[in-house]
Amino acid sequence: NAGVTQTPKFQVLKTGQSMTLQCAQDMNHEYMSWYRQDPGMGLRLIHYSVGAGITDQGEVPNGYNVSRSTTEDFPLRLLSAAPSQTSVYFCASSKTSGGGPKANEQFFGPGTRLTVL
Amino acid sequence: GNSVTQMEGPVTLSEEAFLTINCTYTATGYPSLFWYVQYPGEGLQLLLKATKADDKGSNKGFEATYRKETTSFHLEKGSVQVSDSAVYFCALSSGSARQLTFGSGTQLTVLP
């Protein structure tokens, strides 16, 4: 298994540009989420999904869109990039059914470092 | 709402020293508690967890005990190694929600 993969690793945008951060997992996990990591603030939840076709907002959703058309993929779209969106973005997934010791353990991707000029 | 407070970093220790990183939380209901570790340039990895009061999570020599009376989940290790240098995050999830609430992270550097 590749686990959780994210592309690109690095990206530089100009203010106002749009782009999509890709996230995929091959573990058949129902739950997927996006976090942003900023210095001194830990990770903050942007959006999450409990299954294909279902998404919801987290703590800091403004300026971001998501969709979940398949179990495997959960892309994050920046509609009009702003310097305040300069951050490191992490995607995570977890299995939410079936119980067992791994239930609800979140697996993280390697992150995308985004700079908005 | 939920919140997690971690001790301020950075923390610098010599190899084989004792480590404590304090973590306290505020949550509704009965949260599950986690410690995640982030090595340089990588994503977060689950280090250990505890799902109910008085549970002790342990992994790779690290331990943390879920203390409901003090709402704490302090991370400890008896003898740190250079390879333990990383950022450590305390986190919780509560109720039926899967979302994690994170502390701000503590940078640990272990010197040889």
Coordinates of N, CA and C in Angstrom, one line a residue:
Chain A
N1 N 0.8 -1.2 0.0 CA 0.0 0.0 0.0 C 0.9 1.3 0.0
A2 N 0.5 2.2 -0.8 CA 1.2 3.5 -0.8 C 0.8 4.4 0.4
G3 N -0.4 4.1 1.0 CA -0.9 4.9 2.1 C -1.6 6.1 1.6
V4 N -1.2 7.3 2.2 CA -1.8 8.5 1.8 C -0.8 9.3 1.0
T5 N -1.1 9.6 -0.3 CA -0.2 10.4 -1.1 C -0.8 11.8 -1.4
Q6 N 0.1 12.7 -1.5 CA -0.2 14.1 -1.8 C 0.6 14.7 -2.9
T7 N 0.0 15.4 -3.8 CA 0.8 16.1 -4.8 C 0.2 17.5 -5.0
P8 N 1.0 18.5 -5.3 CA 2.5 18.4 -5.4 C 3.1 18.5 -4.0
K9 N 4.4 18.4 -3.9 CA 5.1 18.5 -2.6 C 5.3 20.0 -2.3
F10 N 5.6 20.8 -3.4 CA 5.8 22.2 -3.2 C 5.0 23.0 -4.3
Q11 N 4.6 24.2 -4.0 CA 3.9 25.0 -5.0 C 4.0 26.5 -4.6
V12 N 4.2 27.3 -5.6 CA 4.2 28.7 -5.4 C 3.2 29.3 -6.3
L13 N 2.3 30.1 -5.7 CA 1.2 30.8 -6.5 C 1.3 32.3 -6.3
K14 N 0.7 33.0 -7.3 CA 0.5 34.4 -7.1 C -0.9 34.7 -6.6
T15 N -1.0 35.8 -5.9 CA -2.4 36.1 -5.3 C -3.4 36.1 -6.4
G16 N -4.5 35.5 -6.1 CA -5.6 35.4 -7.1 C -5.7 34.2 -7.9
Q17 N -4.5 33.4 -8.0 CA -4.5 32.2 -8.8 C -5.3 31.1 -8.1
S18 N -5.8 30.1 -8.8 CA -6.5 29.0 -8.2 C -5.6 27.7 -8.5
M19 N -5.8 26.8 -7.6 CA -5.1 25.5 -7.8 C -5.8 24.4 -7.0
T20 N -5.5 23.2 -7.3 CA -6.0 22.0 -6.6 C -4.9 21.2 -6.0
L21 N -5.0 20.9 -4.7 CA -4.1 20.0 -4.1 C -4.7 18.6 -4.1
Q22 N -3.9 17.7 -4.5 CA -4.4 16.3 -4.7 C -4.1 15.5 -3.5
C23 N -5.1 14.6 -3.1 CA -4.9 13.6 -2.0 C -5.5 12.3 -2.4
A24 N -4.8 11.2 -2.2 CA -5.4 9.9 -2.5 C -4.9 8.9 -1.5
Q25 N -5.8 8.0 -1.2 CA -5.4 6.9 -0.3 C -5.9 5.5 -0.9
D26 N -5.1 4.5 -0.6 CA -5.4 3.2 -1.2 C -5.7 2.2 -0.1
M27 N -6.2 2.7 1.1 CA -6.5 1.8 2.2 C -8.0 1.6 2.4
N28 N -8.8 2.1 1.4 CA -10.3 2.0 1.5 C -10.9 2.6 2.8
H29 N -10.2 3.7 3.2 CA -10.7 4.5 4.4 C -11.9 5.3 4.0
E30 N -12.9 5.3 5.0 CA -14.1 6.1 4.7 C -13.8 7.6 5.0
Y31 N -13.1 7.9 6.1 CA -12.9 9.2 6.5 C -11.7 9.8 5.9
M32 N -11.8 11.1 5.4 CA -10.6 11.8 4.9 C -10.8 13.3 5.3
S33 N -9.6 13.9 5.5 CA -9.7 15.3 6.0 C -8.4 16.1 5.5
W34 N -8.6 17.4 5.5 CA -7.5 18.3 5.2 C -7.2 19.2 6.4
Y35 N -5.9 19.4 6.7 CA -5.5 20.2 7.7 C -4.4 21.2 7.2
R36 N -4.3 22.4 7.8 CA -3.2 23.2 7.5 C -2.4 23.4 8.8
Q37 N -1.1 23.5 8.6 CA -0.1 23.6 9.7 C 0.6 24.9 9.6
D38 N 0.4 25.7 10.6 CA 1.1 27.0 10.7 C 1.9 27.1 11.9
P39 N 3.0 27.8 11.9 CA 4.0 27.9 13.0 C 3.2 28.3 14.3
G40 N 3.4 27.5 15.4 CA 2.9 27.9 16.7 C 1.4 27.6 16.8
M41 N 0.8 27.0 15.8 CA -0.7 26.8 15.9 C -1.1 25.4 15.7
G42 N -0.2 24.5 15.6 CA -0.6 23.1 15.4 C -1.2 22.9 14.1
L43 N -2.1 21.9 14.0 CA -2.8 21.7 12.8 C -4.3 22.1 13.0
R44 N -4.8 22.7 12.0 CA -6.2 23.1 12.0 C -7.0 22.5 10.9
L45 N -8.2 22.0 11.2 CA -9.0 21.2 10.2 C -9.7 22.2 9.3
I46 N -9.5 21.9 8.0 CA -10.1 22.8 6.9 C -11.5 22.2 6.5
H47 N -11.5 21.0 6.0 CA -12.7 20.2 5.5 C -12.5 18.8 5.8
Y48 N -13.6 18.0 5.9 CA -13.5 16.6 6.1 C -14.6 15.9 5.3
S49 N -14.5 14.6 5.2 CA -15.5 13.8 4.5 C -15.6 12.5 5.2
V50 N -16.9 12.0 5.4 CA -17.1 10.7 6.1 C -17.4 9.6 5.1
G51 N -17.4 10.0 3.8 CA -17.6 9.0 2.7 C -17.8 9.7 1.4
A52 N -17.8 8.9 0.3 CA -18.0 9.5 -1.0 C -19.3 10.2 -1.1
G53 N -19.3 11.4 -1.6 CA -20.4 12.3 -1.7 C -20.8 13.1 -0.5
I54 N -20.0 13.0 0.6 CA -20.4 13.7 1.8 C -19.1 14.5 2.3
T55 N -19.3 15.8 2.4 CA -18.2 16.6 2.9 C -18.8 17.6 3.9
D56 N -17.9 18.1 4.8 CA -18.4 19.1 5.8 C -17.2 20.0 6.1
Q57 N -17.6 21.2 6.7 CA -16.5 22.2 7.0 C -15.9 21.9 8.4
G58 N -14.6 22.2 8.5 CA -13.9 22.2 9.7 C -13.8 23.5 10.4
E59 N -12.7 23.8 11.0 CA -12.5 25.0 11.8 C -12.2 26.2 10.9
V60 N -11.4 26.0 9.8 CA -11.0 27.1 8.9 C -11.3 26.8 7.5
P61 N -12.6 26.8 7.1 CA -12.9 26.4 5.7 C -12.9 27.5 4.6
N62 N -12.9 28.8 5.1 CA -13.0 29.9 4.1 C -11.9 29.9 3.1
G63 N -12.3 30.0 1.8 CA -11.3 30.1 0.8 C -10.9 28.8 0.2
Y64 N -11.5 27.7 0.7 CA -11.2 26.3 0.2 C -12.5 25.6 -0.2
N65 N -12.4 24.8 -1.2 CA -13.5 23.9 -1.5 C -13.0 22.4 -1.6
V66 N -13.9 21.5 -1.3 CA -13.6 20.1 -1.5 C -14.7 19.3 -2.1
S67 N -14.4 18.2 -2.7 CA -15.4 17.2 -3.2 C -14.9 15.8 -2.9
R68 N -15.8 14.9 -2.9 CA -15.4 13.5 -2.7 C -16.3 12.6 -3.6
S69 N -15.8 12.5 -4.8 CA -16.5 11.7 -5.8 C -16.2 10.2 -5.7
T70 N -15.0 9.9 -5.2 CA -14.7 8.5 -5.0 C -14.2 8.3 -3.5
T71 N -14.1 7.0 -3.1 CA -13.5 6.8 -1.8 C -12.1 7.1 -1.7
E72 N -11.3 7.0 -2.8 CA -9.9 7.1 -2.8 C -9.4 8.6 -2.8
D73 N -10.1 9.5 -3.4 CA -9.6 10.8 -3.7 C -10.4 11.9 -2.9
F74 N -9.6 12.9 -2.5 CA -10.2 14.0 -1.8 C -9.4 15.3 -2.1
P75 N -9.7 15.9 -3.2 CA -8.9 17.1 -3.6 C -9.4 18.3 -2.9
L76 N -8.4 19.2 -2.6 CA -8.7 20.5 -2.0 C -8.4 21.6 -3.0
R77 N -9.4 22.5 -3.2 CA -9.3 23.5 -4.2 C -9.2 24.9 -3.5
L78 N -8.2 25.7 -3.9 CA -8.1 27.1 -3.5 C -8.7 27.9 -4.6
L79 N -9.7 28.6 -4.3 CA -10.5 29.3 -5.4 C -9.7 30.6 -5.9
S80 N -9.2 31.4 -5.0 CA -8.5 32.6 -5.3 C -7.4 32.8 -4.2
A81 N -6.2 32.3 -4.5 CA -5.2 32.2 -3.4 C -4.9 33.6 -2.8
A82 N -4.6 33.6 -1.5 CA -4.2 34.8 -0.8 C -3.0 34.5 0.0
P83 N -2.2 35.5 0.3 CA -1.0 35.2 1.1 C -1.2 34.6 2.5
S84 N -2.4 34.8 3.0 CA -2.8 34.1 4.3 C -2.9 32.6 4.2
Q85 N -3.0 32.1 2.9 CA -3.1 30.7 2.7 C -1.7 30.0 2.6
T86 N -0.7 30.8 2.7 CA 0.7 30.2 2.8 C 0.8 29.3 4.0
S87 N 1.1 28.1 3.8 CA 1.0 27.1 4.9 C 1.5 25.7 4.3
V88 N 1.6 24.8 5.2 CA 1.8 23.4 4.9 C 0.5 22.7 5.0
Y89 N 0.1 21.9 4.0 CA -1.2 21.3 4.0 C -1.1 19.8 4.1
F90 N -1.8 19.2 5.0 CA -1.8 17.7 5.2 C -3.1 17.1 5.0
C91 N -3.1 16.0 4.3 CA -4.3 15.2 4.1 C -4.2 14.0 5.0
A92 N -5.3 13.5 5.6 CA -5.3 12.4 6.4 C -6.5 11.5 6.2
S93 N -6.4 10.2 6.5 CA -7.5 9.3 6.3 C -7.6 8.3 7.5
S94 N -8.8 7.8 7.7 CA -8.9 6.8 8.7 C -10.1 5.9 8.4
K95 N -10.0 4.7 8.9 CA -11.1 3.7 8.8 C -12.0 3.9 9.9
T96 N -13.3 4.0 9.6 CA -14.3 4.3 10.7 C -15.2 3.2 11.0
S97 N -15.1 2.0 10.3 CA -16.0 0.9 10.5 C -15.2 -0.3 10.8
G98 N -15.8 -1.3 11.4 CA -15.2 -2.6 11.7 C -14.5 -2.7 13.0
G99 N -14.3 -1.6 13.8 CA -13.7 -1.7 15.1 C -12.2 -2.1 15.0
G100 N -11.7 -2.7 16.0 CA -10.3 -3.1 16.1 C -9.4 -2.0 16.5
P101 N -8.1 -2.3 16.7 CA -7.2 -1.3 17.3 C -6.8 -0.2 16.3
K102 N -7.0 -0.4 15.0 CA -6.7 0.6 14.1 C -7.8 1.6 13.7
A103 N -9.0 1.2 14.2 CA -10.2 2.0 13.9 C -10.0 3.5 14.4
N104 N -10.3 4.4 13.6 CA -10.2 5.8 13.9 C -8.7 6.3 14.0
E105 N -7.7 5.5 13.7 CA -6.4 6.0 13.7 C -6.2 6.7 12.4
Q106 N -5.7 8.0 12.5 CA -5.6 8.8 11.2 C -4.2 8.6 10.7
F107 N -4.1 8.4 9.4 CA -2.9 8.3 8.6 C -2.7 9.5 7.8
F108 N -1.5 10.1 7.9 CA -1.2 11.4 7.3 C -0.4 11.3 6.0
G109 N -0.6 12.1 5.1 CA 0.2 12.2 3.9 C 1.5 13.0 4.2
P110 N 2.4 13.1 3.3 CA 3.7 13.8 3.5 C 3.6 15.4 3.5
G111 N 2.5 15.9 3.0 CA 2.3 17.3 3.1 C 2.6 18.0 1.7
T112 N 1.9 19.2 1.5 CA 2.2 20.1 0.4 C 2.6 21.4 1.0
R113 N 3.7 21.9 0.7 CA 4.2 23.3 1.2 C 3.8 24.3 0.1
L114 N 2.8 25.2 0.5 CA 2.3 26.2 -0.5 C 2.7 27.6 0.0
T115 N 3.2 28.3 -1.0 CA 3.6 29.7 -0.8 C 2.8 30.6 -1.7
V116 N 2.1 31.6 -1.2 CA 1.3 32.5 -2.0 C 2.0 33.9 -1.9
L117 N 2.4 34.4 -3.1 CA 3.1 35.7 -3.1 C 2.1 36.8 -3.4
Chain B
G1 N -16.0 24.5 23.5 CA -15.4 23.7 22.5 C -14.1 23.0 23.0
N2 N -13.6 22.1 22.1 CA -12.4 21.4 22.5 C -11.1 22.2 22.4
S3 N -10.1 21.9 23.2 CA -8.8 22.6 23.1 C -7.8 21.8 23.7
V4 N -6.5 21.9 23.2 CA -5.4 21.2 23.8 C -4.3 22.2 24.0
T5 N -3.7 22.1 25.2 CA -2.6 23.0 25.5 C -1.3 22.2 25.8
Q6 N -0.3 22.5 25.0 CA 1.0 21.8 25.2 C 2.0 22.8 25.8
M7 N 3.1 22.2 26.4 CA 4.1 23.1 27.0 C 4.8 23.7 25.8
E8 N 5.3 25.0 26.0 CA 6.0 25.7 25.0 C 7.4 25.0 24.7
G9 N 7.8 25.1 23.5 CA 9.1 24.6 23.1 C 10.0 25.8 22.8
P10 N 11.1 25.5 22.2 CA 11.7 24.2 21.9 C 12.3 23.6 23.2
V11 N 12.4 22.3 23.2 CA 13.1 21.6 24.3 C 14.4 21.0 23.7
T12 N 15.5 21.2 24.4 CA 16.7 20.6 24.0 C 17.3 19.8 25.2
L13 N 17.6 18.5 24.9 CA 18.1 17.6 25.9 C 19.3 16.9 25.4
S14 N 20.1 16.4 26.4 CA 21.2 15.5 26.0 C 20.7 14.1 25.9
E15 N 21.5 13.3 25.1 CA 21.1 11.9 24.9 C 21.1 11.2 26.3
E16 N 20.1 10.4 26.5 CA 19.8 9.6 27.7 C 19.2 10.4 28.8
A17 N 18.8 11.6 28.5 CA 18.1 12.4 29.5 C 16.6 12.0 29.6
F18 N 15.9 12.4 30.7 CA 14.5 12.1 30.8 C 13.7 13.2 30.2
L19 N 12.6 12.7 29.5 CA 11.8 13.7 28.8 C 10.4 13.7 29.3
T20 N 9.9 14.9 29.6 CA 8.4 15.1 29.8 C 8.0 16.3 28.9
I21 N 6.9 16.0 28.2 CA 6.2 17.1 27.5 C 4.8 17.1 28.0
N22 N 4.4 18.3 28.6 CA 3.1 18.4 29.3 C 2.0 18.7 28.2
C23 N 0.8 18.1 28.5 CA -0.3 18.3 27.7 C -1.6 18.3 28.5
T24 N -2.4 19.3 28.5 CA -3.7 19.3 29.1 C -4.8 19.6 28.1
Y25 N -6.0 19.3 28.4 CA -7.0 19.4 27.4 C -8.3 19.9 28.1
T26 N -9.2 20.4 27.2 CA -10.6 20.7 27.5 C -11.4 20.1 26.5
A27 N -12.4 19.3 26.9 CA -13.3 18.6 25.9 C -14.6 18.4 26.5
T28 N -15.6 18.3 25.6 CA -16.9 17.8 26.0 C -16.9 16.3 26.0
G29 N -17.7 15.6 26.9 CA -17.7 14.2 26.8 C -16.4 13.5 27.3
Y30 N -16.2 12.4 26.7 CA -15.0 11.6 27.1 C -14.1 11.4 25.8
P31 N -13.1 12.3 25.7 CA -12.3 12.2 24.5 C -11.3 11.0 24.5
S32 N -10.9 10.7 23.3 CA -9.7 9.9 23.1 C -8.5 10.8 22.9
L33 N -7.4 10.4 23.4 CA -6.2 11.3 23.5 C -5.0 10.6 22.7
F34 N -4.3 11.4 22.0 CA -3.2 11.0 21.1 C -1.9 11.8 21.3
W35 N -0.8 11.2 21.0 CA 0.4 11.8 20.7 C 0.9 11.5 19.3
Y36 N 1.1 12.5 18.5 CA 1.7 12.3 17.1 C 3.1 12.9 17.1
V37 N 3.9 12.3 16.2 CA 5.3 12.8 16.1 C 5.5 13.1 14.6
Q38 N 6.2 14.2 14.4 CA 6.5 14.7 13.0 C 8.0 14.8 12.9
Y39 N 8.6 13.9 12.1 CA 10.1 14.0 11.8 C 10.3 15.0 10.7
P40 N 11.5 15.6 10.6 CA 11.7 16.7 9.6 C 11.3 16.3 8.2
G41 N 10.5 17.1 7.6 CA 10.1 16.9 6.2 C 9.1 15.9 6.0
E42 N 8.5 15.3 7.0 CA 7.5 14.2 6.9 C 6.2 14.6 7.4
G43 N 5.2 13.8 7.2 CA 3.9 14.0 7.8 C 3.8 13.5 9.2
L44 N 2.7 13.5 9.8 CA 2.5 13.1 11.2 C 2.3 11.6 11.3
Q45 N 2.9 11.0 12.3 CA 2.7 9.6 12.6 C 2.1 9.4 14.0
L46 N 1.2 8.5 14.2 CA 0.7 8.3 15.5 C 1.7 7.6 16.3
L47 N 2.0 8.2 17.5 CA 3.0 7.6 18.4 C 2.3 6.7 19.5
L48 N 1.3 7.2 20.1 CA 0.5 6.4 21.0 C -0.8 7.0 21.3
K49 N -1.7 6.3 21.9 CA -3.1 6.8 22.1 C -3.6 6.1 23.4
A50 N -4.7 6.8 23.9 CA -5.4 6.2 25.1 C -6.9 6.6 24.9
T51 N -7.8 5.7 25.1 CA -9.2 5.9 24.8 C -10.1 6.1 26.0
K52 N -9.6 5.8 27.2 CA -10.4 6.0 28.4 C -9.5 6.3 29.6
A53 N -10.2 6.9 30.6 CA -9.4 7.3 31.8 C -8.6 6.2 32.4
D54 N -7.4 6.6 32.8 CA -6.4 5.7 33.4 C -5.7 4.7 32.4
D55 N -6.1 4.8 31.2 CA -5.3 4.0 30.2 C -3.9 4.6 30.0
K56 N -3.0 3.7 29.8 CA -1.6 4.1 29.5 C -1.3 3.7 28.0
G57 N -1.0 4.7 27.2 CA -0.5 4.4 25.9 C 1.0 4.3 25.9
S58 N 1.6 3.4 25.1 CA 3.1 3.3 25.1 C 3.5 2.8 23.7
N59 N 4.7 3.3 23.3 CA 5.3 2.9 22.0 C 6.7 3.4 22.0
K60 N 7.6 2.6 21.5 CA 9.0 3.1 21.3 C 9.6 3.7 22.5
G61 N 9.3 3.2 23.7 CA 9.8 3.8 25.0 C 9.1 5.0 25.5
F62 N 8.2 5.5 24.7 CA 7.3 6.7 25.1 C 6.1 6.2 25.9
E63 N 5.7 6.9 26.9 CA 4.4 6.6 27.6 C 3.6 7.8 27.9
A64 N 2.3 7.7 28.0 CA 1.5 8.7 28.4 C 0.2 8.1 29.1
T65 N -0.2 8.7 30.2 CA -1.4 8.1 30.9 C -2.5 9.2 30.9
Y66 N -3.7 8.7 30.6 CA -4.9 9.5 30.5 C -5.4 9.8 31.9
R67 N -5.2 11.0 32.3 CA -5.6 11.4 33.7 C -6.9 12.3 33.6
K68 N -8.0 11.8 33.9 CA -9.3 12.5 33.8 C -9.4 13.6 34.9
E69 N -8.9 13.3 36.1 CA -9.0 14.2 37.2 C -8.2 15.5 37.0
T70 N -7.1 15.4 36.2 CA -6.3 16.6 36.0 C -6.4 17.0 34.5
T71 N -7.2 16.3 33.7 CA -7.4 16.5 32.3 C -6.0 16.7 31.6
S72 N -5.2 15.6 31.8 CA -3.8 15.7 31.3 C -3.4 14.4 30.6
F73 N -2.4 14.5 29.7 CA -1.9 13.4 29.0 C -0.4 13.7 28.7
H74 N 0.4 13.7 29.7 CA 1.8 14.1 29.5 C 2.6 13.0 28.9
L75 N 3.5 13.3 28.0 CA 4.3 12.4 27.3 C 5.7 12.3 28.1
E76 N 6.1 11.0 28.3 CA 7.4 10.8 29.0 C 8.2 9.7 28.3
K77 N 9.5 9.9 28.4 CA 10.4 8.8 28.0 C 11.6 8.9 28.9
G78 N 12.0 7.7 29.3 CA 13.1 7.6 30.3 C 14.5 8.0 29.8
S79 N 14.8 7.7 28.6 CA 16.1 7.9 28.1 C 16.0 8.3 26.6
V80 N 16.1 9.5 26.2 CA 15.9 9.9 24.8 C 17.2 9.7 24.0
Q81 N 16.9 9.5 22.7 CA 18.0 9.3 21.8 C 18.0 10.4 20.7
V82 N 19.1 10.6 20.0 CA 19.2 11.6 19.0 C 18.1 11.5 18.0
S83 N 17.8 10.2 17.7 CA 16.7 9.9 16.7 C 15.3 10.3 17.1
D84 N 15.2 10.7 18.4 CA 13.9 11.2 18.9 C 13.6 12.6 18.6
S85 N 14.6 13.3 18.0 CA 14.5 14.7 17.6 C 13.3 14.9 16.6
A86 N 12.3 15.6 16.9 CA 11.1 15.8 16.1 C 10.2 16.8 16.8
V87 N 9.1 17.0 16.1 CA 8.0 17.8 16.7 C 6.9 16.9 17.2
Y88 N 6.5 17.1 18.5 CA 5.5 16.2 19.1 C 4.2 17.0 19.3
F89 N 3.1 16.4 18.9 CA 1.8 17.0 19.0 C 0.9 16.2 19.8
C90 N 0.2 16.8 20.8 CA -0.8 16.2 21.6 C -2.2 16.5 20.9
A91 N -3.1 15.6 20.8 CA -4.4 15.8 20.1 C -5.5 15.0 20.8
L92 N -6.7 15.4 20.5 CA -7.9 14.7 21.1 C -8.9 14.6 20.0
S93 N -9.8 13.6 20.2 CA -11.0 13.5 19.4 C -12.1 13.2 20.4
S94 N -13.3 13.7 20.2 CA -14.4 13.4 21.2 C -15.7 13.1 20.5
G95 N -16.6 12.4 21.2 CA -17.9 12.0 20.7 C -17.8 11.2 19.4
S96 N -18.8 11.3 18.5 CA -18.8 10.6 17.3 C -17.9 11.2 16.2
A97 N -17.4 12.4 16.5 CA -16.6 13.1 15.5 C -15.2 12.4 15.3
R98 N -14.7 12.4 14.1 CA -13.4 11.9 13.9 C -12.3 13.0 13.9
Q99 N -12.8 14.2 13.9 CA -11.8 15.3 13.8 C -10.9 15.3 15.0
L100 N -9.7 15.6 14.7 CA -8.7 15.8 15.8 C -8.5 17.3 16.1
T101 N -8.4 17.6 17.4 CA -8.0 18.9 17.8 C -6.6 18.8 18.3
F102 N -5.7 19.6 17.7 CA -4.3 19.5 18.0 C -3.8 20.6 19.0
G103 N -2.8 20.3 19.7 CA -2.0 21.3 20.4 C -1.0 22.0 19.4
S104 N -0.3 23.0 19.9 CA 0.6 23.7 19.0 C 1.9 23.1 18.6
G105 N 2.2 21.9 19.3 CA 3.4 21.2 19.0 C 4.6 21.6 19.8
T106 N 5.5 20.7 20.1 CA 6.7 20.9 20.9 C 7.9 20.4 20.1
Q107 N 8.8 21.3 19.8 CA 10.0 20.8 19.1 C 11.0 20.3 20.1
L108 N 11.4 19.0 19.9 CA 12.4 18.4 20.7 C 13.7 18.2 19.9
T109 N 14.8 18.6 20.5 CA 16.1 18.4 19.9 C 17.0 17.6 20.9
V110 N 17.5 16.5 20.5 CA 18.4 15.7 21.4 C 19.8 15.8 20.9
L111 N 20.7 16.2 21.8 CA 22.1 16.4 21.4 C 22.9 15.2 21.8
P112 N 23.9 14.8 21.0 CA 24.7 13.6 21.3 C 25.7 13.9 22.5

